[in-house]
XYZ file of C-alpha atoms in Angstrom:
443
model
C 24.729 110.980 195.797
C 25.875 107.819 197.188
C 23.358 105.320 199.232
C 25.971 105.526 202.526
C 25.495 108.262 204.625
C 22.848 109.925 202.142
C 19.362 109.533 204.449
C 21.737 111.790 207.467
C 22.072 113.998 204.465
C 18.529 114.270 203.510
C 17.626 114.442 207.605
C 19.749 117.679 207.331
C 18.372 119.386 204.042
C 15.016 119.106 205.324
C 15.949 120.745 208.557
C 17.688 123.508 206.974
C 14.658 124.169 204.699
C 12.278 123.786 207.494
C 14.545 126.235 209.555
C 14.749 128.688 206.552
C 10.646 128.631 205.827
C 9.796 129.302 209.385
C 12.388 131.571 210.066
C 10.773 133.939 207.589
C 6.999 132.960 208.333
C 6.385 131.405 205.346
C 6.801 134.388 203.131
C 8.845 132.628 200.458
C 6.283 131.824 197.421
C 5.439 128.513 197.116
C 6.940 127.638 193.999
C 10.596 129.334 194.799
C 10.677 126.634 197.915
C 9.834 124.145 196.003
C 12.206 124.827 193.638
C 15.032 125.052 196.233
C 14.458 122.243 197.505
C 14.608 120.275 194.362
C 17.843 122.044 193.987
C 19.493 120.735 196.972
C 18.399 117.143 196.428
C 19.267 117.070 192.584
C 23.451 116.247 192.648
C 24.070 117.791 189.187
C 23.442 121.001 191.381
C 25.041 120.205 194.700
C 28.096 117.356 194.513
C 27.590 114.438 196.172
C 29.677 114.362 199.203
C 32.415 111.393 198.343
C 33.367 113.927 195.081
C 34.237 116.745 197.753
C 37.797 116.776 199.090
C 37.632 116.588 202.732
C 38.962 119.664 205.001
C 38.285 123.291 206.005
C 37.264 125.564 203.504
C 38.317 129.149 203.908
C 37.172 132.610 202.361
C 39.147 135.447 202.494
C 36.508 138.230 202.356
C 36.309 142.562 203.090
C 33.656 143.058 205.723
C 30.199 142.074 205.930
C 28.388 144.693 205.852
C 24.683 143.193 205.967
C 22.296 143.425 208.666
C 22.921 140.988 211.155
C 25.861 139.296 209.512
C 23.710 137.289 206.921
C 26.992 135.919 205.288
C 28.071 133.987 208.158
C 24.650 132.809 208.649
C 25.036 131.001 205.116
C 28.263 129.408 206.270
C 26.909 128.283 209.118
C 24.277 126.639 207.063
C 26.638 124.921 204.729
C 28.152 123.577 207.993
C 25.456 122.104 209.090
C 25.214 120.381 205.423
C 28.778 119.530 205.350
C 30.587 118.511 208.545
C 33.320 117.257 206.236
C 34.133 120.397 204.739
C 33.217 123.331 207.893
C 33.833 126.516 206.308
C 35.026 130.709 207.551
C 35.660 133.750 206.519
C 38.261 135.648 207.391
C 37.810 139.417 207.075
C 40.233 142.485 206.314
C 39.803 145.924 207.759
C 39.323 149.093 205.822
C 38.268 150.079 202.810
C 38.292 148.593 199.837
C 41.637 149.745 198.058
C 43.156 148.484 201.215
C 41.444 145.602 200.995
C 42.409 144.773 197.682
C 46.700 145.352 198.620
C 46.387 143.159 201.207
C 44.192 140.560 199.580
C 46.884 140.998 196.670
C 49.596 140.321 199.166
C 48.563 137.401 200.879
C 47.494 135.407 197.461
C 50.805 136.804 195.667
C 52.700 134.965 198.953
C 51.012 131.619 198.469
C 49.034 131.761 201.473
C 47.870 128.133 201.214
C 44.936 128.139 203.757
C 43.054 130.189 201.774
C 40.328 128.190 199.533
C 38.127 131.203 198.206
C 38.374 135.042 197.517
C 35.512 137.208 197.786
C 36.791 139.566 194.835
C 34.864 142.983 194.368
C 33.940 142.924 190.857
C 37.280 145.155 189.628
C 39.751 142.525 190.941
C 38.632 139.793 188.776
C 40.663 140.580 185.393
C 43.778 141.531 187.971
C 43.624 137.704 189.944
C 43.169 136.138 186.825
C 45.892 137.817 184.999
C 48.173 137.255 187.400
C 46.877 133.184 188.147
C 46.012 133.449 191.364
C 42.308 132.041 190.807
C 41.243 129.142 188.483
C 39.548 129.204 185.848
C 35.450 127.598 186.344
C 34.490 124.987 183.578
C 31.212 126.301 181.347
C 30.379 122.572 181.117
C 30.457 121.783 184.919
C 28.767 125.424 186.002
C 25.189 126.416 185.745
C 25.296 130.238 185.347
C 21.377 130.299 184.307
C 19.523 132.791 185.990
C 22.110 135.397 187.287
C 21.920 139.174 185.679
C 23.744 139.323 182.662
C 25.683 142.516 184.025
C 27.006 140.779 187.104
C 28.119 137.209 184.972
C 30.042 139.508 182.697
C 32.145 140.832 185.860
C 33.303 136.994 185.994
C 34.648 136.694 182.822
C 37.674 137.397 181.210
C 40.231 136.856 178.013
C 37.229 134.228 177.316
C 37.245 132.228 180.802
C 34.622 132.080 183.528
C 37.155 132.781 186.667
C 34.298 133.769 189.283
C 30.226 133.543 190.000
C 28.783 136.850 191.137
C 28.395 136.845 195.039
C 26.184 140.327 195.182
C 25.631 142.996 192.886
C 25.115 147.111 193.510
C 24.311 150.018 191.535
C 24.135 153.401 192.505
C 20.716 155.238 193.680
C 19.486 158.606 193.803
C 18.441 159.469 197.205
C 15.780 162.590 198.043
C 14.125 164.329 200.222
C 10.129 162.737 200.153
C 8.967 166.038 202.063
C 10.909 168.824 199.742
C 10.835 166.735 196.504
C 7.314 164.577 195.470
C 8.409 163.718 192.410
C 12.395 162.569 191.967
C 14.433 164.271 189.445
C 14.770 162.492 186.028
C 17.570 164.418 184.866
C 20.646 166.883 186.446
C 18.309 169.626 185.017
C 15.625 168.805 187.186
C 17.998 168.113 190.093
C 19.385 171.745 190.368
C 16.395 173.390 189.032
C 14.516 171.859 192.523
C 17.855 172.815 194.403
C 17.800 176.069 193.513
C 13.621 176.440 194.118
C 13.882 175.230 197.576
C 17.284 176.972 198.604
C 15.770 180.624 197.424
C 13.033 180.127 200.043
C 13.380 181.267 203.568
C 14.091 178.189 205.880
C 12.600 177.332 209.075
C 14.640 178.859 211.884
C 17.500 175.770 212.909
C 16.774 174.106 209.575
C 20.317 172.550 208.797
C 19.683 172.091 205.214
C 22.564 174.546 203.007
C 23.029 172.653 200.099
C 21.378 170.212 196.970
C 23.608 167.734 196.640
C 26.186 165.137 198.214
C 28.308 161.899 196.999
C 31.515 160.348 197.549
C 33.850 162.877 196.055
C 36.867 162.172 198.836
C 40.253 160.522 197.063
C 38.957 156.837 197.037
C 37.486 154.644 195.000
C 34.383 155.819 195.090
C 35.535 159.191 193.489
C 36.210 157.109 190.687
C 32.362 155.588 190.670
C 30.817 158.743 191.406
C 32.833 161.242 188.570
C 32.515 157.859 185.798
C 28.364 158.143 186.724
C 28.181 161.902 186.234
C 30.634 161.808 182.741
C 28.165 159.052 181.896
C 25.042 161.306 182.087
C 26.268 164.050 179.817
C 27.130 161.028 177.457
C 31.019 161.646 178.099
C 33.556 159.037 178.541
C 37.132 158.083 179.316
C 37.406 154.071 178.563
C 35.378 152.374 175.796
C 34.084 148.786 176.545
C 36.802 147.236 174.175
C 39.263 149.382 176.409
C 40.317 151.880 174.606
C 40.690 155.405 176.284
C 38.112 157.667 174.436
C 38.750 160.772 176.425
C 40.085 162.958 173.921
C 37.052 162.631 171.458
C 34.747 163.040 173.979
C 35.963 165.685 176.573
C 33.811 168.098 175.984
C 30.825 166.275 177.485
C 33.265 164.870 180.062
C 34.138 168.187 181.020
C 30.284 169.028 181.293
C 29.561 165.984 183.497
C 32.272 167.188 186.003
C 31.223 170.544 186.157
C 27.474 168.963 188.086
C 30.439 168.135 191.090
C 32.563 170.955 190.892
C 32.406 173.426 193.861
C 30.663 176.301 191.401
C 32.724 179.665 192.562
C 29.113 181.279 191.112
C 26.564 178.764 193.017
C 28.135 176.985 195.799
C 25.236 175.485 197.181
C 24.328 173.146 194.866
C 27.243 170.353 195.936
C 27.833 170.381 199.499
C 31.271 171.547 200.372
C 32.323 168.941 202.104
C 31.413 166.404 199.986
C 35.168 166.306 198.741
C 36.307 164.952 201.996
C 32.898 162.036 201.686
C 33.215 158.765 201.638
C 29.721 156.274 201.488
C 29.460 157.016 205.864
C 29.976 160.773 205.662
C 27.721 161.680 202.508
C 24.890 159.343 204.779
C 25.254 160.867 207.670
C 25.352 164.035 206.034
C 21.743 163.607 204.804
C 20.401 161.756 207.629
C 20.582 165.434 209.722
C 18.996 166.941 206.682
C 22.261 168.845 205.393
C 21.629 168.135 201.584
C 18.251 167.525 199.618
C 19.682 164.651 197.156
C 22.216 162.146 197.807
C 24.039 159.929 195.377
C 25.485 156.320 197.315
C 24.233 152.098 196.863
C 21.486 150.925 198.491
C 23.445 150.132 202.045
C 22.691 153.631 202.836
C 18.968 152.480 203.111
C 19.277 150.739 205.929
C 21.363 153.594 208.247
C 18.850 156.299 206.368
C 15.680 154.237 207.938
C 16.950 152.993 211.335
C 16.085 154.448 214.893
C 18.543 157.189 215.744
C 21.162 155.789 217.879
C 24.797 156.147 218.877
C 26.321 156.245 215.126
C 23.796 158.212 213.699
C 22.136 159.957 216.605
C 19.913 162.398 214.207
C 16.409 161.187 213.176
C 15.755 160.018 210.126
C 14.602 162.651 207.312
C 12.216 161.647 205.550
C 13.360 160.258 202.120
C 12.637 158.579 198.993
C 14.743 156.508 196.283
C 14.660 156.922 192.756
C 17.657 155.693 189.491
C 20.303 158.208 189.039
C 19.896 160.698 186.289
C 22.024 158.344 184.035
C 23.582 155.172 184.328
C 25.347 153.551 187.304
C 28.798 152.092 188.093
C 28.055 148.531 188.541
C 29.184 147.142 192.289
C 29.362 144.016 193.637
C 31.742 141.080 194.321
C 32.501 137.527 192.898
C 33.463 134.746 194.630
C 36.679 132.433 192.729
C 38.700 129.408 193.757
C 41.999 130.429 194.560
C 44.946 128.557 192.744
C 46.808 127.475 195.893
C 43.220 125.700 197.289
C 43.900 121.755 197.739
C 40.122 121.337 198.085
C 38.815 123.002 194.550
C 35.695 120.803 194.136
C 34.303 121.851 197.528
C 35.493 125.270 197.122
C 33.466 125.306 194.233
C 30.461 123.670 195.786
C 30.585 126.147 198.346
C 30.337 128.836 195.868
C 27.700 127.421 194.019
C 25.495 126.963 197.647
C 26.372 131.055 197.961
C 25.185 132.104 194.832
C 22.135 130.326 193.814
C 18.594 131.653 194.218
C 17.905 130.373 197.917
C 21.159 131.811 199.476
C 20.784 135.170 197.520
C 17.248 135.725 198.341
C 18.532 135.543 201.958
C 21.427 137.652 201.371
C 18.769 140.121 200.222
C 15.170 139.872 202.129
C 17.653 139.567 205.624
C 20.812 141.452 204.628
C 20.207 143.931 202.381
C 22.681 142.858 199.892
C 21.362 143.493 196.016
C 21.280 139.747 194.741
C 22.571 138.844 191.411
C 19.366 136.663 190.426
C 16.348 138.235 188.697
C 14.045 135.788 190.486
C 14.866 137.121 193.504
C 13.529 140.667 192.862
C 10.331 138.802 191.978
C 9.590 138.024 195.276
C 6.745 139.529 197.511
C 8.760 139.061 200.707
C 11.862 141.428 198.874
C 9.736 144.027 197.548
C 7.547 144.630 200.361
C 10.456 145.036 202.780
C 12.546 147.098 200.009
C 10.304 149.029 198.500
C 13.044 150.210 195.950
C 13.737 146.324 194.732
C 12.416 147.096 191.092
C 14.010 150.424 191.138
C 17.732 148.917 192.143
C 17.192 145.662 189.085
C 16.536 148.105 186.641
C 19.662 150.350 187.923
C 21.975 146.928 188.021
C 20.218 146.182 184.159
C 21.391 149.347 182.860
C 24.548 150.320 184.939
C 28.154 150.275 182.849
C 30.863 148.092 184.218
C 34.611 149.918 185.109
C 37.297 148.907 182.549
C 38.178 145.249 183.126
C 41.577 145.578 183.610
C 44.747 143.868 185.157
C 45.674 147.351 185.860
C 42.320 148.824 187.220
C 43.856 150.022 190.619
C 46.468 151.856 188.776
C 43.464 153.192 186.656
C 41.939 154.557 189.005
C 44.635 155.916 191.018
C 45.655 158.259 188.343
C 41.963 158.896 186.961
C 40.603 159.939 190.287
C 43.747 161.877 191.293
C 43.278 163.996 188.296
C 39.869 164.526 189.139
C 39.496 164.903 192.491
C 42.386 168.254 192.531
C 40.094 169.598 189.090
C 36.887 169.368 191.354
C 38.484 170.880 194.499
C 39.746 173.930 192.663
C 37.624 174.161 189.689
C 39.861 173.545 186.654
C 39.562 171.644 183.978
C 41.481 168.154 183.174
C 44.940 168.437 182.324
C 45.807 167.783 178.256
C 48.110 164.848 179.121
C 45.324 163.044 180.995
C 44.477 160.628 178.116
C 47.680 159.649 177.689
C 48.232 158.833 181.268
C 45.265 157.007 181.387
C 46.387 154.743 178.278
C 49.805 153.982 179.890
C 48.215 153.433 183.513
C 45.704 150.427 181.621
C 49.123 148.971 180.618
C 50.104 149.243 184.121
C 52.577 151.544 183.726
């Protein structure tokens, strides 16, 4: 760090710290300050300002969904650290497959303002393939202390492209006052569905059905039906990529018969679940619809807020518990895009957004699952999310979607296939695998 300029720099890390600490009341433990703070002030960790090019820094980025927009409170942070280099995000609408075309678009088109993408974790192999992001030297990058599942989202054909912004993993959510004890298995998750349905309900009870998840056409068909193949010990990709559907179909067929509309039972997945996305399987079990809900711990949040305009119901009383198998792993990763003039402060800027201060913030404030074990350590996390331990060991143990170029066209055809053998209860067409190896090679 050089001697010019460095005490105004020092005046300012203290003040952010200070502002940080008493903003939470002290609730950080002692030695994860102190630990920050060395951070900040050591410059193998944070540049020293004459190495960062000078000029605006710029993240393209899908919405924020945390409380209280806890991402741009970060950036306004690292402005306050960096007047040289003020930084923004610039969000896209929708969902994230269109997210992902029009992030696609604008890096395929040079857009040459844009510094950073905030990539969810399926994108990285496709931006990398394609060079539209660089490629993060081993040597230069500390990537101690993040979960090993989220790093491995950042890496591909042997390159570190990306560090992991925030993590998710799926979570099974219940009914506290109909179910004591969570389910362990889909066994146990119909067997209480079926208990509870055979009784007589209270007169204007809503509940008419076990179980809801995100079974409309999207993306998170994909997530949900690779989760439930996953629990039956089926599967469709191996982790070296190669489609595996054929030997294993008959357990894949028996995970996708626990979200197939049952002609015999239709009470066990809520009907309407087909036409769910992550809002409308929440606000389904929010009015007390279904007794178990599959979705990522953002659902927490809307499930244990005051009723309002959005989701004027009262909340049901509701625990959270792991998934009878493994999860999907979520999240996104943050990567310097190729066009960026600036690539040394786009890269300290990702650094300040991913180490252990900035994600315990992300987490205590926002809600967002942090990709740093150290963070679920922490008293002020745990008491405030009370399923902290529950969501590391999901994110430990989750599987990761094939890491692809081609992913989007994956999924396209793999959850097309799925969603029309769900809706009318048939099973998956013969040709399937083969589709499925020509989609990986984008075709």
């Amino acid at each position: 760090m050089p001697a010019s300029g460095s005490q105004s720099y020092l005046d300012r890390v203290r003040t952010a710290v200070r502002q940080g600490v008493e903003s939470t009341g002290w609730r950080y433990t002692s030695w994860l300050i102190l630990g920050v703070v060395i951070g900040l002030l050591i410059p193998k960790v944070l540049p020293s300002r004459s190495a960062l090019e000078e000029g605006e820094l710029v993240i393209l980025s899908g919405r924020d969904d945390s409380a209280n927009g806890q991402r741009q409170a970060l950036i306004n942070q690292w402005n306050d650290l960096h007047p040289d280099n003020q930084a923004r995000i610039v969000e896209l609408p929708g969902q994230a497959d269109a997210q992902h075309s029009e992030m696609m678009a604008q890096a395929q088109a040079g857009r040459s303002d844009v510094d950073i993408y905030n990539l969810d974790v399926t994108w990285t192999a496709e931006f990398a393939h394609r060079g539209l992001i660089r490629p993060l030297d081993p040597d230069e990058v500390d990537t101690a202390g993040f979960l090993a599942r989220p790093l491995e989202t950042c890496r591909y054909d042997g390159n570190l492209w990306a560090l992991p912004f925030n993590s998710d993993a799926g979570l099974l959510y219940y009914r506290s006052d109909l179910v004591p004890t969570p389910p362990r298995s889909w066994t146990r998750l119909k067997l209480e569905t079926d208990q509870i349905l055979e009784r007589p309900q209270p007169p204007g009870s809503p509940l008419i059905a076990g179980y809801t998840g995100q079974l409309d056409n999207y993306e998170g068909l994909t997530v949900n039906a690779l989760e439930a193949i996953w629990s039956t010990d089926g599967d469709v990709v191996s982790p070296s990529g190669d489609v595996v559907l054929a030997d294993k179909l008959q357990e894949t067929e028996l995970g996708l018969d626990r979200l197939r509309q049952s002609a015999t039972d239709p009470q066990f997945v809520l009907p309407d679940s087909y036409a769910y996305d992550e809002t409308r399987s929440t606000q389904a079990f929010r009015e007390g619809k279904v007794m178990f809900m599959r979705n990522w711990p953002v659902a927490y949040r809307s499930l244990a807020g005051p009723a309002n305009e959005a989701s004027p119901a009262p909340p049901v009383p509701f625990g959270v518990a792991a998934l009878p198998g493994p999860s999907v792993l979520g999240g996104q990763n943050l990567a310097i895009a190729k066009q960026s003039s600036k690539p040394r402060a786009a890269q300290a800027l990702i650094e300040f957004l991913t180490d252990a201060r900035s994600q315990q913030l992300l987490f205590e404030r926002g809600g967002f699952a942090a990709t740093r074990e150290i963070v679920y350590r922490d008293s002020a996390v745990t008491d405030q999310y009370k399923y902290a331990r529950v969501l590391l060991e999901a994110i430990e143990r989750s599987r990761l979607r094939p890491a692809t170029p081609y992913y989007n066209r994956f999924s396209e055809v793999f959850r097309n296939v799925v969603h029309e053998a769900l809706r009318d209860r048939k099973p998956l067409p013969a040709d399937l695998p083969d589709r499925l190896r020509e989609a990986l090679k984008g075709k």
